[in-house]
Amino acid sequence: QVQLVESGGALVQPGGSLRLSCAASGSIFSINAMRWYRQAPGKERELVATISNGGNTNYADSVKGRFTISRDNVKNTVYLQMNSLKPEDTAVYYCNADILRPGHNYRAYWGQGTQVTVSS
């Protein structure tokens, strides 16, 4: 089995910063792309940032220049550094990863989500 566990969500004032973490554990042979999504109340889940196994990154236009995705392949962990936070960044943030388990094909796994609230 595989688990993704996020942490780091909190209430923060506009202009503040947060760092989210997501650790993958279990029977893991390899991890390909890792991603952060978010879902605000009443809105669809949206892709925020992606990082490949080799470290290539992509960002949604709404977070470019403010958010940075990174990963530690030894710890099977992906991070999202969020700076200059805005109220519209308020959402539940989910991590997602393409994971290869021994004897299986790659498939996507999801974390349970962590709440980020940006408010004064």
Backbone as ProteinMPNN parsed JSONL, in Angstrom:
{"seq_chain_A": "QVQLVESGGALVQPGGSLRLSCAASGSIFSINAMRWYRQAPGKERELVATISNGGNTNYADSVKGRFTISRDNVKNTVYLQMNSLKPEDTAVYYCNADILRPGHNYRAYWGQGTQVTVSS", "coords_chain_A": {"N_chain_A": [[0.836, -1.192, 0.0], [0.263, 2.343, -0.449], [0.745, 5.567, 0.884], [0.002, 9.045, 0.937], [0.808, 11.824, 2.739], [-0.088, 14.965, 3.679], [1.083, 18.061, 5.109], [1.314, 21.16, 6.97], [-0.562, 23.099, 6.351], [-2.392, 26.07, 7.251], [-3.752, 28.966, 8.983], [-3.119, 32.088, 7.658], [-1.944, 35.448, 7.314], [-2.704, 37.827, 4.671], [-0.093, 38.264, 2.304], [1.673, 36.755, 3.698], [3.629, 33.706, 4.291], [3.789, 30.174, 3.644], [4.794, 26.764, 4.018], [4.14, 23.824, 2.487], [4.153, 20.295, 2.939], [4.473, 16.988, 1.614], [4.553, 13.682, 2.157], [5.38, 10.573, 0.819], [4.743, 7.184, 1.491], [5.244, 3.654, 2.116], [4.976, 0.717, 0.06], [6.993, 1.402, -2.265], [8.397, 1.622, -5.427], [9.245, 3.429, -7.342], [8.922, 6.943, -8.004], [7.303, 9.064, -10.197], [6.171, 11.916, -11.725], [5.286, 14.561, -9.451], [2.737, 16.434, -7.866], [0.922, 19.423, -6.929], [-2.358, 20.2, -6.154], [-5.267, 22.295, -5.784], [-8.36, 23.084, -4.157], [-10.927, 25.278, -3.949], [-13.76, 26.406, -2.021], [-16.779, 25.595, -3.637], [-15.608, 25.553, -6.12], [-13.872, 23.987, -8.904], [-11.337, 21.441, -8.635], [-8.009, 22.458, -9.086], [-4.933, 22.366, -10.913], [-1.928, 23.24, -9.468], [0.922, 23.152, -9.345], [3.635, 21.313, -10.804], [6.195, 18.848, -10.616], [8.764, 17.128, -12.167], [10.416, 13.877, -12.155], [13.026, 14.465, -12.68], [13.233, 17.062, -11.875], [12.147, 19.152, -13.338], [9.87, 21.866, -13.582], [6.488, 23.139, -13.492], [3.999, 25.678, -13.437], [0.788, 26.969, -12.437], [-0.595, 29.893, -13.933], [-1.59, 31.68, -12.08], [-0.036, 31.427, -9.808], [2.595, 31.71, -10.437], [5.852, 32.87, -9.831], [5.328, 33.289, -7.182], [4.905, 30.876, -5.821], [6.807, 27.918, -5.134], [7.69, 24.758, -6.168], [9.229, 21.814, -4.969], [11.276, 18.864, -4.483], [12.308, 16.0, -2.577], [13.949, 13.32, -3.378], [15.044, 11.245, -1.972], [13.701, 11.208, 0.419], [11.185, 10.835, -0.541], [9.401, 12.982, -0.778], [7.44, 15.865, -1.446], [7.389, 19.39, -1.746], [5.761, 22.558, -1.227], [6.453, 25.762, -1.432], [4.984, 28.671, -0.471], [4.669, 31.983, -1.085], [3.943, 35.486, -0.54], [1.15, 35.335, -0.118], [-2.314, 35.36, -1.023], [-5.781, 36.224, -0.435], [-7.307, 34.788, -2.298], [-5.888, 32.471, -2.589], [-6.804, 30.763, -0.749], [-7.797, 27.544, 0.068], [-8.302, 23.952, -0.022], [-5.425, 22.084, -0.152], [-4.015, 19.584, -2.129], [-1.79, 16.854, -2.509], [-0.399, 14.944, -5.173], [0.776, 12.066, -6.805], [2.594, 10.134, -9.188], [3.07, 6.872, -8.859], [5.069, 3.958, -8.726], [4.559, 0.77, -7.795], [6.074, -2.268, -6.651], [5.586, -4.892, -8.923], [3.363, -3.757, -10.048], [1.709, -1.351, -12.268], [2.487, 2.101, -12.991], [0.535, 4.382, -11.128], [-1.753, 6.997, -10.17], [-1.7, 8.569, -7.017], [-3.363, 10.081, -4.21], [-3.178, 12.564, -1.659], [-4.728, 13.384, 1.554], [-5.369, 15.992, 1.832], [-4.797, 19.404, 2.873], [-5.679, 22.244, 4.739], [-5.489, 25.559, 3.673], [-5.759, 28.801, 4.664], [-6.117, 32.126, 3.881], [-6.288, 35.071, 5.355], [-7.12, 38.173, 6.941]], "CA_chain_A": [[0.0, 0.0, 0.0], [0.96, 3.629, -0.512], [0.062, 6.71, 1.502], [0.538, 10.398, 0.806], [0.355, 12.583, 3.891], [0.265, 16.383, 3.607], [1.143, 18.836, 6.344], [1.767, 22.538, 6.805], [-1.644, 24.044, 6.157], [-2.636, 26.922, 8.407], [-4.33, 30.288, 8.756], [-2.027, 33.042, 7.495], [-2.396, 36.756, 6.835], [-2.274, 38.173, 3.306], [1.313, 38.628, 2.221], [2.474, 35.805, 4.454], [4.196, 32.532, 3.633], [3.6, 28.841, 4.208], [5.447, 25.674, 3.311], [3.434, 22.551, 2.574], [4.938, 19.091, 2.696], [3.705, 15.777, 1.334], [5.454, 12.536, 2.204], [4.86, 9.296, 0.338], [5.294, 6.052, 2.224], [4.674, 2.36, 1.752], [5.71, -0.124, -0.867], [7.25, 2.278, -3.405], [9.572, 1.305, -6.219], [9.682, 4.648, -8.007], [7.936, 8.016, -8.106], [7.514, 9.897, -11.376], [5.796, 13.299, -11.432], [4.57, 14.903, -8.22], [1.951, 17.634, -8.159], [0.028, 20.02, -5.945], [-3.636, 20.714, -6.618], [-6.058, 22.95, -4.741], [-9.795, 23.203, -4.415], [-11.594, 26.27, -3.127], [-15.201, 26.107, -1.883], [-17.61, 25.886, -4.788], [-14.825, 25.573, -7.36], [-13.256, 22.725, -9.29], [-9.947, 21.255, -8.264], [-7.12, 22.97, -10.128], [-3.526, 22.031, -10.804], [-1.144, 24.397, -9.045], [2.333, 23.018, -9.717], [4.104, 19.969, -11.109], [7.638, 18.661, -10.692], [9.106, 15.815, -12.71], [11.441, 13.134, -11.429], [14.284, 15.148, -12.916], [13.229, 18.405, -11.292], [11.493, 20.162, -14.177], [8.681, 22.375, -12.897], [5.482, 23.931, -14.19], [3.113, 26.347, -12.485], [-0.375, 27.702, -12.904], [-0.281, 31.317, -14.085], [-2.004, 32.413, -10.883], [0.925, 31.292, -8.707], [3.952, 31.904, -10.942], [6.593, 33.921, -9.152], [5.008, 33.307, -5.746], [4.999, 29.512, -5.285], [7.91, 27.098, -5.625], [7.574, 23.329, -5.876], [10.506, 21.105, -4.927], [11.11, 17.493, -4.001], [13.45, 15.265, -2.04], [13.716, 11.964, -3.868], [15.466, 10.287, -0.942], [12.627, 11.163, 1.423], [9.891, 10.678, -1.23], [8.604, 14.107, -0.277], [7.306, 17.042, -2.286], [7.129, 20.595, -0.965], [5.244, 23.732, -1.927], [6.725, 27.003, -0.727], [4.008, 29.658, -0.921], [4.985, 33.328, -0.608], [3.028, 36.556, -0.97], [-0.163, 34.698, -0.192], [-3.48, 36.209, -1.251], [-7.022, 35.558, -0.009], [-7.766, 33.849, -3.327], [-5.146, 31.214, -2.462], [-7.507, 29.94, 0.234], [-8.274, 26.296, -0.532], [-7.681, 22.716, 0.447], [-4.34, 21.725, -1.048], [-3.818, 18.142, -2.225], [-0.674, 16.392, -3.316], [-0.698, 13.862, -6.11], [2.042, 11.541, -7.313], [2.559, 8.929, -10.022], [3.914, 5.957, -8.091], [5.213, 2.592, -9.198], [4.731, -0.241, -6.749], [6.594, -3.534, -7.192], [4.574, -5.777, -9.48], [2.219, -2.992, -10.546], [2.006, -0.246, -13.165], [2.365, 3.434, -12.396], [-0.805, 4.947, -10.969], [-1.771, 8.232, -9.391], [-2.173, 8.529, -5.638], [-3.73, 11.38, -3.665], [-3.192, 12.78, -0.223], [-6.042, 13.673, 2.125], [-5.587, 17.435, 1.759], [-4.482, 20.264, 4.012], [-6.383, 23.513, 4.561], [-4.766, 26.823, 3.709], [-6.681, 29.933, 4.724], [-5.415, 33.407, 3.851], [-7.269, 36.042, 5.821], [-6.673, 39.069, 8.001]], "C_chain_A": [[0.871, 1.243, 0.0], [0.104, 4.692, 0.153], [0.789, 7.991, 1.171], [-0.047, 11.209, 1.948], [0.868, 14.015, 3.786], [0.326, 16.985, 4.999], [1.541, 20.264, 6.005], [0.672, 23.544, 6.574], [-1.931, 24.824, 7.43], [-3.42, 28.155, 7.992], [-3.168, 31.286, 8.707], [-2.593, 34.355, 6.964], [-1.966, 36.988, 5.389], [-0.852, 38.704, 3.297], [2.239, 37.666, 2.94], [2.946, 34.625, 3.621], [3.834, 31.26, 4.384], [4.398, 27.853, 3.382], [4.664, 24.395, 3.566], [4.401, 21.409, 2.271], [3.994, 17.936, 2.403], [4.68, 14.617, 1.23], [4.743, 11.28, 1.73], [5.537, 8.168, 1.094], [4.607, 4.768, 1.777], [5.579, 1.621, 0.796], [5.907, 0.621, -2.186], [8.52, 1.852, -4.108], [10.149, 2.568, -6.853], [8.546, 5.661, -8.008], [8.284, 8.869, -9.318], [7.118, 11.331, -11.011], [5.074, 13.418, -10.088], [3.915, 16.263, -8.435], [1.249, 18.14, -6.897], [-1.204, 20.54, -6.685], [-4.26, 21.506, -5.468], [-7.51, 23.033, -5.174], [-10.396, 24.172, -3.42], [-13.075, 25.919, -3.055], [-15.973, 26.512, -3.123], [-16.892, 25.894, -6.113], [-14.263, 24.19, -7.652], [-11.818, 22.662, -8.798], [-9.057, 21.712, -9.414], [-5.674, 22.576, -9.836], [-2.726, 23.299, -10.509], [0.292, 24.317, -9.552], [2.673, 21.549, -9.915], [5.63, 19.955, -11.096], [7.919, 17.238, -11.173], [10.152, 15.13, -11.842], [12.792, 13.829, -11.554], [14.338, 16.572, -12.425], [12.654, 19.497, -12.165], [10.17, 20.57, -13.547], [7.767, 23.134, -13.844], [4.514, 24.486, -13.153], [1.877, 26.91, -13.189], [-0.01, 29.187, -12.973], [-0.571, 32.098, -12.805], [-0.987, 32.362, -9.755], [2.371, 31.508, -9.151], [4.622, 33.088, -10.251], [6.341, 34.001, -7.662], [5.196, 31.94, -5.094], [6.19, 28.799, -5.918], [7.696, 25.656, -5.198], [8.97, 22.719, -5.905], [10.259, 19.704, -4.385], [12.425, 16.959, -3.473], [13.215, 13.809, -2.404], [14.174, 10.893, -2.875], [14.352, 10.105, 0.081], [11.253, 10.93, 0.79], [8.912, 11.762, -0.811], [8.606, 15.246, -1.297], [6.895, 18.212, -1.401], [6.486, 21.657, -1.857], [5.495, 24.94, -1.033], [5.826, 28.08, -1.313], [4.331, 31.003, -0.275], [3.962, 34.324, -1.138], [1.602, 36.038, -1.124], [-1.285, 35.72, -0.269], [-4.733, 35.489, -0.751], [-7.522, 34.539, -1.039], [-6.948, 32.56, -3.377], [-5.795, 30.281, -1.436], [-8.129, 28.726, -0.435], [-7.762, 25.122, 0.285], [-6.651, 22.31, -0.606], [-4.082, 20.226, -0.959], [-2.529, 17.844, -2.979], [-1.096, 15.147, -4.081], [0.632, 13.377, -6.659], [1.797, 10.289, -8.136], [3.573, 7.948, -9.441], [3.882, 4.563, -8.677], [5.463, 1.692, -8.0], [5.293, -1.502, -7.382], [5.462, -4.422, -7.676], [3.354, -5.076, -10.037], [2.682, -1.98, -11.584], [1.963, 1.067, -12.388], [0.872, 3.781, -12.263], [-0.717, 6.171, -10.076], [-2.353, 7.997, -8.0], [-2.408, 9.95, -5.146], [-3.548, 11.402, -2.152], [-4.581, 13.182, 0.238], [-6.369, 15.158, 2.105], [-5.216, 18.158, 3.035], [-5.047, 21.654, 3.729], [-5.427, 24.691, 4.666], [-5.797, 27.945, 3.664], [-5.867, 31.218, 4.817], [-6.432, 34.495, 4.179], [-6.659, 36.923, 6.896], [-7.655, 39.052, 9.163]], "O_chain_A": [[2.039, 1.214, 0.387], [-1.117, 4.707, -0.002], [2.018, 8.036, 1.126], [-1.266, 11.274, 2.106], [2.073, 14.262, 3.799], [-0.294, 16.488, 5.939], [2.036, 20.549, 4.914], [0.937, 24.746, 6.594], [-1.743, 24.323, 8.539], [-3.713, 28.362, 6.815], [-2.335, 31.319, 9.613], [-3.598, 34.367, 6.254], [-0.978, 36.412, 4.934], [-0.457, 39.486, 4.161], [3.459, 37.756, 2.803], [2.702, 34.551, 2.417], [3.606, 31.271, 5.594], [4.648, 28.073, 2.197], [4.539, 23.941, 4.703], [5.327, 21.539, 1.47], [2.86, 17.908, 2.882], [5.523, 14.573, 0.334], [3.642, 10.965, 2.182], [6.748, 8.188, 1.313], [3.547, 4.789, 1.152], [6.784, 1.865, 0.731], [5.1, 0.495, -3.108], [9.58, 1.733, -3.493], [11.364, 2.76, -6.899], [7.37, 5.298, -8.014], [9.414, 9.339, -9.454], [7.68, 11.9, -10.076], [4.362, 12.512, -9.655], [4.471, 17.132, -9.105], [1.017, 17.396, -5.944], [-1.098, 21.226, -7.702], [-3.829, 21.395, -4.321], [-7.841, 23.049, -6.359], [-10.385, 23.935, -2.212], [-13.592, 25.217, -3.924], [-15.84, 27.637, -3.607], [-17.495, 26.208, -7.139], [-14.187, 23.334, -6.771], [-11.172, 23.686, -8.575], [-9.317, 21.394, -10.574], [-5.256, 22.468, -8.683], [-2.84, 24.299, -11.217], [0.819, 25.277, -10.113], [2.09, 20.665, -9.288], [6.276, 20.918, -11.509], [7.372, 16.271, -10.643], [10.701, 15.727, -10.915], [13.606, 13.782, -10.632], [15.372, 17.231, -12.54], [12.668, 20.665, -11.774], [9.432, 19.726, -13.037], [8.203, 23.692, -14.852], [4.244, 23.855, -12.131], [1.917, 27.274, -14.364], [0.784, 29.676, -12.17], [0.125, 33.063, -12.489], [-1.06, 33.171, -8.83], [3.279, 31.49, -8.32], [4.034, 34.16, -10.109], [7.059, 34.702, -6.947], [5.604, 31.858, -3.935], [6.537, 29.038, -7.075], [7.539, 25.366, -4.012], [9.791, 23.062, -6.755], [9.174, 19.398, -3.892], [13.504, 17.403, -3.865], [12.375, 13.141, -1.801], [13.723, 9.75, -2.948], [14.094, 8.996, 0.549], [10.257, 10.837, 1.507], [7.746, 11.491, -0.526], [9.624, 15.549, -1.92], [6.152, 18.047, -0.435], [6.651, 21.65, -3.077], [4.835, 25.118, -0.009], [5.894, 28.372, -2.507], [4.271, 31.138, 0.947], [3.213, 34.03, -2.07], [0.942, 36.279, -2.134], [-1.22, 36.793, 0.331], [-4.738, 34.262, -0.655], [-8.105, 33.523, -0.661], [-7.284, 31.649, -4.133], [-5.371, 29.136, -1.28], [-8.895, 28.859, -1.39], [-6.91, 25.272, 1.161], [-6.963, 22.207, -1.793], [-3.949, 19.667, 0.13], [-2.214, 18.504, -3.97], [-2.007, 14.416, -3.691], [1.518, 14.182, -6.947], [0.915, 9.487, -7.829], [4.782, 8.168, -9.522], [2.834, 4.051, -9.07], [6.455, 1.841, -7.287], [5.01, -1.778, -8.548], [4.502, -4.678, -6.949], [2.403, -5.734, -10.458], [3.88, -1.769, -11.769], [1.46, 1.123, -11.265], [0.07, 3.512, -13.156], [0.246, 6.361, -9.333], [-3.365, 7.315, -7.837], [-1.757, 10.896, -5.59], [-3.739, 10.398, -1.467], [-5.502, 13.309, -0.57], [-7.514, 15.546, 2.335], [-5.306, 17.607, 4.132], [-4.913, 22.176, 2.622], [-4.658, 24.805, 5.62], [-6.604, 28.025, 2.738], [-5.038, 31.379, 5.712], [-7.319, 34.796, 3.382], [-5.799, 36.488, 7.662], [-7.447, 39.748, 10.157]]}, "name": "protein", "num_of_chains": 1, "seq": "QVQLVESGGALVQPGGSLRLSCAASGSIFSINAMRWYRQAPGKERELVATISNGGNTNYADSVKGRFTISRDNVKNTVYLQMNSLKPEDTAVYYCNADILRPGHNYRAYWGQGTQVTVSS"}
